[in-house]
mmCIF file of C-alpha atoms in Angstrom:
data_model
loop_
_atom_site.group_PDB
_atom_site.id
_atom_site.type_symbol
_atom_site.label_atom_id
_atom_site.label_comp_id
_atom_site.label_asym_id
_atom_site.label_seq_id
_atom_site.Cartn_x
_atom_site.Cartn_y
_atom_site.Cartn_z
ATOM 1 C CA MET V 1 122.254 40.842 80.054
ATOM 2 C CA ASN V 2 124.769 40.165 83.951
ATOM 3 C CA VAL V 3 122.521 38.018 86.167
ATOM 4 C CA GLN V 4 123.430 39.589 88.725
ATOM 5 C CA PHE V 5 122.675 42.874 87.186
ATOM 6 C CA LYS V 6 119.130 41.889 86.041
ATOM 7 C CA LYS V 7 118.306 40.359 89.707
ATOM 8 C CA GLY V 8 118.682 44.409 90.427
ATOM 9 C CA VAL V 9 116.473 45.423 88.160
ATOM 10 C CA LEU V 10 113.411 42.880 88.397
ATOM 11 C CA GLU V 11 113.658 43.839 92.383
ATOM 12 C CA LEU V 12 113.212 47.485 90.738
ATOM 13 C CA CYS V 13 110.232 46.160 88.089
ATOM 14 C CA VAL V 14 108.542 43.673 90.899
ATOM 15 C CA LEU V 15 108.187 47.043 93.661
ATOM 16 C CA VAL V 16 107.087 50.194 90.727
ATOM 17 C CA LEU V 17 104.307 47.275 89.609
ATOM 18 C CA LEU V 18 102.463 46.753 93.178
ATOM 19 C CA ASP V 19 104.004 50.325 93.491
ATOM 20 C CA LYS V 20 100.076 52.023 92.934
ATOM 21 C CA GLN V 21 97.570 48.091 92.884
ATOM 22 C CA ASP V 22 98.432 44.704 94.584
ATOM 23 C CA ARG V 23 99.283 42.153 91.801
ATOM 24 C CA TYR V 24 98.999 38.194 92.283
ATOM 25 C CA GLY V 25 102.308 35.815 91.068
ATOM 26 C CA TYR V 26 101.023 35.522 87.968
ATOM 27 C CA GLU V 27 99.818 38.986 87.033
ATOM 28 C CA LEU V 28 103.896 40.404 88.349
ATOM 29 C CA VAL V 29 105.737 37.918 85.869
ATOM 30 C CA GLN V 30 103.372 38.520 82.300
ATOM 31 C CA LYS V 31 103.918 42.968 83.405
ATOM 32 C CA ILE V 32 107.335 42.191 83.821
ATOM 33 C CA SER V 33 108.079 40.001 80.419
ATOM 34 C CA ASP V 34 106.025 41.903 78.379
ATOM 35 C CA GLN V 35 108.835 44.751 78.116
ATOM 36 C CA ILE V 36 112.137 42.150 79.048
ATOM 37 C CA ALA V 37 112.909 38.632 78.677
ATOM 38 C CA ILE V 38 112.592 36.840 82.142
ATOM 39 C CA SER V 39 112.901 33.160 83.344
ATOM 40 C CA GLU V 40 109.306 34.319 84.723
ATOM 41 C CA GLY V 41 109.980 31.871 87.763
ATOM 42 C CA SER V 42 112.598 33.508 88.822
ATOM 43 C CA VAL V 43 110.053 35.776 90.039
ATOM 44 C CA TYR V 44 109.340 34.127 93.145
ATOM 45 C CA PRO V 45 111.632 34.018 94.220
ATOM 46 C CA LEU V 46 112.611 37.675 94.924
ATOM 47 C CA LEU V 47 108.841 38.042 96.244
ATOM 48 C CA ARG V 48 109.700 35.842 99.235
ATOM 49 C CA ARG V 49 113.180 37.847 99.913
ATOM 50 C CA LEU V 50 111.015 40.791 99.683
ATOM 51 C CA THR V 51 108.207 39.695 101.438
ATOM 52 C CA LYS V 52 110.583 38.527 104.161
ATOM 53 C CA GLU V 53 111.924 42.366 105.020
ATOM 54 C CA GLY V 54 108.835 43.676 105.208
ATOM 55 C CA TYR V 55 109.256 45.235 101.545
ATOM 56 C CA PHE V 56 105.425 43.688 101.118
ATOM 57 C CA THR V 57 102.492 41.808 102.735
ATOM 58 C CA THR V 58 100.894 38.872 101.102
ATOM 59 C CA TYR V 59 96.943 37.743 101.458
ATOM 60 C CA LEU V 60 95.287 34.689 99.231
ATOM 61 C CA LYS V 61 92.128 35.742 97.445
ATOM 62 C CA GLU V 62 89.533 33.383 95.504
ATOM 63 C CA SER V 63 89.758 32.864 91.862
ATOM 64 C CA SER V 64 87.249 31.370 89.618
ATOM 65 C CA GLU V 65 89.761 30.093 87.508
ATOM 66 C CA GLY V 66 91.481 28.137 89.424
ATOM 67 C CA PRO V 67 93.387 27.889 92.751
ATOM 68 C CA SER V 68 93.506 31.077 95.236
ATOM 69 C CA ARG V 69 96.138 33.656 94.430
ATOM 70 C CA LYS V 70 98.236 35.057 96.700
ATOM 71 C CA TYR V 71 98.684 39.292 96.526
ATOM 72 C CA TYR V 72 101.386 41.269 97.284
ATOM 73 C CA ALA V 73 100.685 44.200 98.333
ATOM 74 C CA LEU V 74 103.956 47.362 98.762
ATOM 75 C CA THR V 75 104.555 47.942 102.429
ATOM 76 C CA GLU V 76 105.338 51.576 104.495
ATOM 77 C CA GLU V 77 109.381 50.264 104.437
ATOM 78 C CA GLY V 78 109.072 49.000 100.276
ATOM 79 C CA ARG V 79 107.033 52.149 99.389
ATOM 80 C CA THR V 80 110.513 54.292 100.837
ATOM 81 C CA TYR V 81 113.038 51.237 99.451
ATOM 82 C CA LEU V 82 111.870 51.872 96.265
ATOM 83 C CA GLY V 83 112.206 55.128 96.616
ATOM 84 C CA ASP V 84 115.194 54.892 97.168
ATOM 85 C CA LEU V 85 115.805 52.574 94.339
ATOM 86 C CA LEU V 86 114.222 54.977 92.260
ATOM 87 C CA THR V 87 116.634 57.249 93.003
ATOM 88 C CA ASP V 88 119.681 54.930 92.582
ATOM 89 C CA TRP V 89 118.501 54.193 89.256
ATOM 90 C CA GLU V 90 118.174 57.360 87.537
ATOM 91 C CA LYS V 91 121.556 58.570 88.477
ATOM 92 C CA PHE V 92 122.899 55.183 87.631
ATOM 93 C CA THR V 93 121.073 55.844 83.803
ATOM 94 C CA ASN V 94 122.168 58.815 83.715
ATOM 95 C CA GLY V 95 125.562 58.359 84.193
ATOM 96 C CA VAL V 96 125.090 54.908 82.131
ATOM 97 C CA ASN V 97 124.402 57.274 79.232
ATOM 98 C CA GLN V 98 126.136 60.025 79.700
ATOM 99 C CA LEU V 99 128.363 57.750 79.173
ATOM 100 C CA ILE V 100 127.366 56.775 75.752
ATOM 101 C CA LYS V 101 126.866 60.142 74.581
ATOM 102 C CA GLU V 102 130.521 60.498 74.801
ATOM 103 C CA GLY V 103 132.101 57.094 73.988
ATOM 104 C CA VAL V 104 129.325 57.711 70.429
ATOM 105 C CA ARG V 105 130.982 61.032 70.058
ATOM 106 C CA ASP V 106 134.559 60.054 70.264
ATOM 107 C CA GLU V 107 133.627 57.227 67.815
ATOM 108 C CA MET T 1 86.741 25.481 87.770
ATOM 109 C CA GLN T 2 90.469 22.683 88.431
ATOM 110 C CA TYR T 3 92.668 22.742 86.173
ATOM 111 C CA GLU T 4 94.624 19.598 86.138
ATOM 112 C CA LEU T 5 98.108 19.937 85.404
ATOM 113 C CA SER T 6 100.843 18.650 82.697
ATOM 114 C CA ASN T 7 102.602 15.438 84.569
ATOM 115 C CA LYS T 8 106.149 17.742 83.272
ATOM 116 C CA SER T 9 105.314 20.040 85.697
ATOM 117 C CA LYS T 10 103.833 17.896 88.585
ATOM 118 C CA ARG T 11 107.214 16.272 88.787
ATOM 119 C CA PHE T 12 109.357 18.606 88.811
ATOM 120 C CA LEU T 13 107.423 20.424 91.847
ATOM 121 C CA GLU T 14 107.804 16.775 94.000
ATOM 122 C CA ASP T 15 111.302 17.774 93.114
ATOM 123 C CA LEU T 16 111.269 20.888 93.723
ATOM 124 C CA ARG T 17 109.726 20.066 96.904
ATOM 125 C CA VAL T 18 112.345 17.680 97.851
ATOM 126 C CA TYR T 19 115.439 18.961 96.489
ATOM 127 C CA LEU T 20 113.883 21.826 99.689
ATOM 128 C CA PHE T 21 113.680 19.529 101.467
ATOM 129 C CA SER T 22 117.012 18.137 101.963
ATOM 130 C CA SER T 23 118.680 21.397 101.713
ATOM 131 C CA GLY T 24 117.334 22.100 105.159
ATOM 132 C CA LYS T 25 114.306 24.722 104.156
ATOM 133 C CA LYS T 26 111.575 24.700 106.524
ATOM 134 C CA SER T 27 108.622 22.918 105.808
ATOM 135 C CA GLU T 28 106.191 24.927 105.616
ATOM 136 C CA GLU T 29 107.524 27.768 104.013
ATOM 137 C CA ILE T 30 108.770 25.550 100.705
ATOM 138 C CA ASP T 31 105.133 24.738 101.526
ATOM 139 C CA GLU T 32 104.150 28.114 100.227
ATOM 140 C CA ILE T 33 106.817 28.036 97.968
ATOM 141 C CA VAL T 34 105.522 24.458 95.987
ATOM 142 C CA GLU T 35 101.973 26.419 96.142
ATOM 143 C CA GLU T 36 102.450 29.576 94.441
ATOM 144 C CA LEU T 37 104.652 28.166 92.183
ATOM 145 C CA GLU T 38 101.786 25.469 91.119
ATOM 146 C CA SER T 39 99.508 28.176 90.293
ATOM 147 C CA HIS T 40 101.620 29.636 88.136
ATOM 148 C CA LEU T 41 102.338 27.211 86.440
ATOM 149 C CA VAL T 42 98.811 26.180 86.594
ATOM 150 C CA GLU T 43 97.981 29.625 84.642
ATOM 151 C CA ALA T 44 100.460 29.404 82.621
ATOM 152 C CA GLU T 45 99.268 25.824 81.339
ATOM 153 C CA GLN T 46 95.947 27.566 80.443
ATOM 154 C CA HIS T 47 97.540 30.174 77.934
ATOM 155 C CA GLY T 48 99.405 27.344 77.123
ATOM 156 C CA LYS T 49 103.232 27.875 77.704
ATOM 157 C CA PRO T 50 105.730 25.794 77.850
ATOM 158 C CA ILE T 51 107.218 24.700 81.826
ATOM 159 C CA GLU T 52 110.430 25.849 80.224
ATOM 160 C CA LYS T 53 109.357 29.610 79.545
ATOM 161 C CA ILE T 54 108.922 29.653 83.498
ATOM 162 C CA ILE T 55 112.274 27.640 85.247
ATOM 163 C CA GLY T 56 114.048 28.338 82.287
ATOM 164 C CA LYS T 57 116.113 25.533 80.629
ATOM 165 C CA SER T 58 117.554 23.824 83.631
ATOM 166 C CA PRO T 59 115.291 22.612 86.733
ATOM 167 C CA LYS T 60 118.800 22.000 88.167
ATOM 168 C CA ASP T 61 119.286 26.217 88.182
ATOM 169 C CA TYR T 62 116.295 26.916 89.464
ATOM 170 C CA MET T 63 116.176 25.170 92.334
ATOM 171 C CA GLU T 64 119.103 26.456 93.157
ATOM 172 C CA THR T 65 118.251 29.753 92.905
ATOM 173 C CA VAL T 66 115.228 29.477 95.078
ATOM 174 C CA ALA T 67 116.638 27.671 97.775
ATOM 175 C CA ASP T 68 119.504 30.855 97.893
ATOM 176 C CA GLU T 69 116.551 32.804 98.739
ATOM 177 C CA MET T 70 115.580 30.657 101.697
ATOM 178 C CA ALA T 71 117.196 30.360 104.625
ATOM 179 C CA ILE T 72 118.969 26.837 105.890
ATOM 180 C CA ASP T 73 116.140 26.077 109.295
ATOM 181 C CA PHE T 74 118.809 25.739 111.761
ATOM 182 C CA ARG T 75 116.281 24.888 114.966
ATOM 183 C CA THR T 76 115.273 21.758 112.640
ATOM 184 C CA TRP T 77 118.585 20.588 112.414
ATOM 185 C CA PHE T 78 119.200 21.298 115.713
ATOM 186 C CA LYS T 79 117.351 18.736 117.003
ATOM 187 C CA TYR T 80 117.812 15.767 114.504
ATOM 188 C CA ILE T 81 121.428 16.944 116.171
ATOM 189 C CA LEU T 82 119.811 17.033 119.681
ATOM 190 C CA ILE T 83 117.776 12.974 118.371
ATOM 191 C CA ILE T 84 121.061 11.328 117.124
ATOM 192 C CA ILE T 85 123.299 12.803 120.838
ATOM 193 C CA PHE T 86 120.712 11.114 122.979
ATOM 194 C CA GLY T 87 119.620 8.308 120.503
ATOM 195 C CA ALA T 88 123.412 6.904 120.338
ATOM 196 C CA PHE T 89 123.623 7.859 124.608
ATOM 197 C CA SER T 90 121.157 6.323 125.218
ATOM 198 C CA PHE T 91 120.291 3.075 123.369
ATOM 199 C CA THR T 92 123.943 2.365 124.967
ATOM 200 C CA ILE T 93 122.455 2.640 128.413
ATOM 201 C CA PHE T 94 119.512 1.044 127.557
ATOM 202 C CA ARG T 95 121.504 -1.957 126.361
ATOM 203 C CA ASP T 96 123.703 -1.830 129.109
ATOM 204 C CA VAL T 97 120.909 -2.026 131.452
ATOM 205 C CA LEU T 98 118.640 -4.833 130.277
ATOM 206 C CA ALA T 99 122.305 -7.054 129.805
ATOM 207 C CA GLY T 100 122.401 -6.424 133.962
ATOM 208 C CA ASN T 101 123.735 -3.904 135.774
ATOM 209 C CA LEU T 102 125.899 -1.118 134.370
ATOM 210 C CA SER T 103 129.579 -0.730 134.699
ATOM 211 C CA TYR T 104 131.574 2.527 132.645
ATOM 212 C CA SER T 105 135.472 2.801 132.512
ATOM 213 C CA LEU T 106 135.688 6.605 134.106
ATOM 214 C CA LEU T 107 137.584 7.146 130.570
ATOM 215 C CA GLU T 108 134.589 6.437 129.183
ATOM 216 C CA ILE T 109 131.864 8.465 131.133
ATOM 217 C CA VAL T 110 134.190 11.417 130.757
ATOM 218 C CA GLY T 111 134.437 10.910 127.499
ATOM 219 C CA HIS T 112 131.428 10.777 126.952
ATOM 220 C CA LEU T 113 130.287 13.326 128.934
ATOM 221 C CA ALA T 114 133.536 15.803 127.116
ATOM 222 C CA ILE T 115 132.184 14.889 123.521
ATOM 223 C CA THR T 116 128.622 15.973 124.221
ATOM 224 C CA LEU T 117 129.353 18.750 125.803
ATOM 225 C CA ILE T 118 132.262 19.894 123.247
ATOM 226 C CA PHE T 119 130.090 18.496 120.372
ATOM 227 C CA THR T 120 127.063 21.174 121.257
ATOM 228 C CA PHE T 121 129.348 24.428 122.451
ATOM 229 C CA LEU T 122 130.865 23.074 118.440
ATOM 230 C CA THR T 123 127.944 23.503 116.923
ATOM 231 C CA PHE T 124 126.517 26.198 118.251
ATOM 232 C CA ILE T 125 129.557 28.448 117.384
ATOM 233 C CA ALA T 126 128.762 27.192 113.921
ATOM 234 C CA PHE T 127 125.106 28.053 113.756
ATOM 235 C CA LYS T 128 126.398 31.373 114.775
ATOM 236 C CA TYR T 129 129.055 31.450 112.392
ATOM 237 C CA ILE T 130 127.580 30.583 109.385
ATOM 238 C CA SER T 131 123.467 32.183 109.934
ATOM 239 C CA SER T 132 125.891 36.291 110.228
ATOM 240 C CA ASN T 133 127.343 35.499 106.794
ATOM 241 C CA ASN T 134 126.775 35.037 103.949
ATOM 242 C CA PHE T 135 128.166 31.250 102.547
ATOM 243 C CA SER T 136 126.835 29.841 100.166
ATOM 244 C CA ASN T 137 124.684 26.092 100.612
ATOM 245 C CA THR T 138 127.490 23.871 99.843
ATOM 246 C CA VAL T 139 129.090 25.928 102.399
ATOM 247 C CA GLN T 140 127.141 25.555 105.184
ATOM 248 C CA LEU T 141 126.815 21.821 104.466
ATOM 249 C CA VAL T 142 130.455 21.217 104.393
ATOM 250 C CA ILE T 143 130.801 23.484 107.413
ATOM 251 C CA LEU T 144 128.308 21.234 109.427
ATOM 252 C CA TYR T 145 129.528 18.105 107.919
ATOM 253 C CA LEU T 146 133.225 18.679 109.250
ATOM 254 C CA ILE T 147 131.773 19.705 113.081
ATOM 255 C CA GLY T 148 129.496 16.475 112.383
ATOM 256 C CA MET T 149 133.195 14.310 111.468
ATOM 257 C CA ILE T 150 134.399 15.832 115.250
ATOM 258 C CA PRO T 151 132.545 13.988 117.858
ATOM 259 C CA LEU T 152 133.312 10.362 115.529
ATOM 260 C CA GLY T 153 136.488 11.236 115.152
ATOM 261 C CA LEU T 154 136.417 12.028 119.027
ATOM 262 C CA PHE T 155 134.053 8.676 119.622
ATOM 263 C CA ILE T 156 136.786 6.617 117.688
ATOM 264 C CA GLY T 157 139.942 7.536 119.109
ATOM 265 C CA MET T 158 138.284 7.353 122.825
ATOM 266 C CA TYR T 159 137.141 3.602 122.445
ATOM 267 C CA PHE T 160 141.244 3.021 121.400
ATOM 268 C CA LEU T 161 141.943 4.209 123.824
ATOM 269 C CA ASN T 162 139.783 2.971 126.423
ATOM 270 C CA GLU T 163 141.598 -0.467 125.475
ATOM 271 C CA SER T 164 145.102 1.115 126.041
ATOM 272 C CA ILE T 165 144.539 2.747 129.473
ATOM 273 C CA ARG T 166 143.313 1.596 132.395
ATOM 274 C CA THR T 167 141.395 3.969 134.198
ATOM 275 C CA PRO T 168 139.353 3.053 137.169
ATOM 276 C CA VAL T 169 135.601 0.897 135.962
ATOM 277 C CA ILE T 170 132.749 2.559 137.782
ATOM 278 C CA GLN T 171 130.442 -0.104 138.980
ATOM 279 C CA PHE T 172 126.187 0.955 139.415
ATOM 280 C CA GLY T 173 124.568 -0.984 141.507
ATOM 281 C CA GLU T 174 121.628 -1.898 141.155
ATOM 282 C CA THR T 175 120.038 0.570 142.054
ATOM 283 C CA GLY T 176 121.752 2.941 140.525
ATOM 284 C CA SER T 177 121.776 1.569 137.275
ATOM 285 C CA MET T 178 117.760 2.137 137.780
ATOM 286 C CA ILE T 179 118.611 5.785 138.362
ATOM 287 C CA VAL T 180 120.611 6.286 134.987
ATOM 288 C CA ALA T 181 117.970 4.247 133.158
ATOM 289 C CA ALA T 182 115.258 6.623 134.613
ATOM 290 C CA ILE T 183 117.092 9.773 133.821
ATOM 291 C CA THR T 184 117.955 8.470 130.632
ATOM 292 C CA LEU T 185 114.564 8.109 130.259
ATOM 293 C CA LEU T 186 112.830 10.809 131.583
ATOM 294 C CA PHE T 187 115.165 13.028 129.213
ATOM 295 C CA VAL T 188 114.105 10.415 125.878
ATOM 296 C CA LEU T 189 110.770 11.276 126.162
ATOM 297 C CA ALA T 190 111.794 14.918 127.200
ATOM 298 C CA ILE T 191 113.098 15.632 123.817
ATOM 299 C CA SER T 192 110.773 13.658 122.235
ATOM 300 C CA ILE T 193 107.683 15.791 123.437
ATOM 301 C CA TRP T 194 109.809 19.141 122.822
ATOM 302 C CA THR T 195 110.215 17.649 119.236
ATOM 303 C CA LYS T 196 106.976 16.247 118.430
ATOM 304 C CA THR T 197 108.380 12.860 117.617
ATOM 305 C CA GLY T 198 108.384 9.294 118.195
ATOM 306 C CA ILE T 199 111.353 8.355 116.198
ATOM 307 C CA LEU T 200 113.727 8.260 119.017
ATOM 308 C CA ILE T 201 111.783 6.041 121.194
ATOM 309 C CA ALA T 202 110.986 3.497 118.576
ATOM 310 C CA ILE T 203 114.479 3.259 117.180
ATOM 311 C CA VAL T 204 115.500 3.165 120.451
ATOM 312 C CA THR T 205 113.195 0.281 121.625
ATOM 313 C CA LEU T 206 113.221 -1.292 118.407
ATOM 314 C CA LEU T 207 117.194 -1.334 118.451
ATOM 315 C CA THR T 208 116.600 -2.773 122.692
ATOM 316 C CA LEU T 209 113.931 -4.362 123.266
ATOM 317 C CA PRO T 210 114.053 -7.209 120.876
ATOM 318 C CA GLU T 211 117.335 -8.502 121.713
ATOM 319 C CA TYR T 212 116.211 -8.366 125.198
ATOM 320 C CA LEU T 213 113.677 -10.442 125.095
ATOM 321 C CA LEU T 214 115.100 -12.978 122.940
ATOM 322 C CA SER T 215 118.120 -13.560 125.408
ATOM 323 C CA LYS T 216 115.340 -14.691 128.211
ATOM 324 C CA THR T 217 114.306 -17.454 125.460
ATOM 325 C CA THR T 218 115.615 -20.758 125.576
ATOM 326 C CA LEU T 219 116.675 -19.556 121.325
ATOM 327 C CA ASN T 220 120.563 -20.313 121.009
ATOM 328 C CA LEU T 221 122.251 -17.134 120.099
ATOM 329 C CA GLU T 222 123.018 -17.310 116.477
ATOM 330 C CA THR T 223 119.022 -17.254 115.903
ATOM 331 C CA GLN T 224 118.967 -15.217 119.027
ATOM 332 C CA LEU T 225 121.531 -12.521 116.191
ATOM 333 C CA ILE T 226 119.830 -13.136 113.380
ATOM 334 C CA LEU T 227 116.201 -12.687 114.274
ATOM 335 C CA SER T 228 117.454 -9.565 116.787
ATOM 336 C CA SER T 229 118.509 -7.793 114.136
ATOM 337 C CA VAL T 230 115.714 -8.957 111.841
ATOM 338 C CA ILE T 231 112.740 -7.128 114.263
ATOM 339 C CA SER T 232 115.165 -4.154 114.919
ATOM 340 C CA PHE T 233 116.371 -3.056 111.327
ATOM 341 C CA GLY T 234 112.511 -4.663 109.911
ATOM 342 C CA GLY T 235 111.143 -2.239 112.750
ATOM 343 C CA ILE T 236 112.979 0.543 112.331
ATOM 344 C CA GLY T 237 112.409 0.945 108.216
ATOM 345 C CA ILE T 238 108.683 -0.541 108.810
ATOM 346 C CA TYR T 239 107.955 2.197 111.644
ATOM 347 C CA LEU T 240 109.904 5.416 108.780
ATOM 348 C CA PHE T 241 107.264 4.119 106.611
ATOM 349 C CA ILE T 242 104.762 4.669 107.866
ATOM 350 C CA SER T 243 105.412 7.823 109.874
ATOM 351 C CA SER T 244 106.088 9.013 106.503
ATOM 352 C CA GLN T 245 102.674 7.958 105.334
ATOM 353 C CA LEU T 246 101.212 9.534 107.732
ATOM 354 C CA ASN T 247 103.457 12.494 106.913
ATOM 355 C CA LYS T 248 102.383 12.505 103.421
ATOM 356 C CA ASP T 249 99.111 12.859 104.368
ATOM 357 C CA LYS T 250 98.667 16.108 106.521
#
């Protein structure tokens, strides 16, 4: 898949996953890589950027299994941004699906 | 329970830290991302996943991706530049004061000041330009290197010009020399306090003091020269080694 495209989609996935509950890095990455093939480390730079842009806040929480975990929580700003992205995504996929439908019928 | 990372993962994290540092990133930010990745690797290894699954096929590519998401730390860059400029200035002035009273040609004085002003001005413009545009890291570094080369070229030009053109030479008497030295010392101290590092003091002292003290001895000139450069560069080496060790412990 195109790298730039994947980056955008990854952003959407992360935001969606944080909408209902706070999660820590490893958990987020697992959820995504269960569905899409990604290199797991690529999520962290993205998390950094979105945090810096004010869409997430972070906090540390002790873990019984190892080092303490950094949890990500969606901010109000992040929620609004997610809404925008979802609208874009819907428009985009509808458009592509429409093209596919027409393309397939023509053959 | 504390889990030990595999050596391969440890190596990778160490490499990443060095790579990010040499790309001019903020050290707190580097710590943060390395720590987070470390805890990810711990958990991944506990679940029996190889590191390739996490960073992809090429560690280098991965490091670049991380670096691209992090801003270059301009404040630190600016600090280094100030240290270098004042280091060069104060080194020249202290050495000359210790060797006798100061005397500079008008061209040298004006030239030094003009070059410093030009350089500071260009640096500010470059930083502003860079931070407001989305350049890749390579382009940013090329711009900064070019800016760094300008004063070097100007200084070389000035020295040649100074050889061929006679401008009035200004002699600072004893009092004058002392005042200039005191002002320089104040600047050096102020910058050291501001940048919270003793490197400027250490290097300037090590470069000027041994030479001066040895010139007071009865050793012949050649021995003096060799000894003073051994002490200067050996001392700087030791200083850098100790301070890097101290940094590591922090």
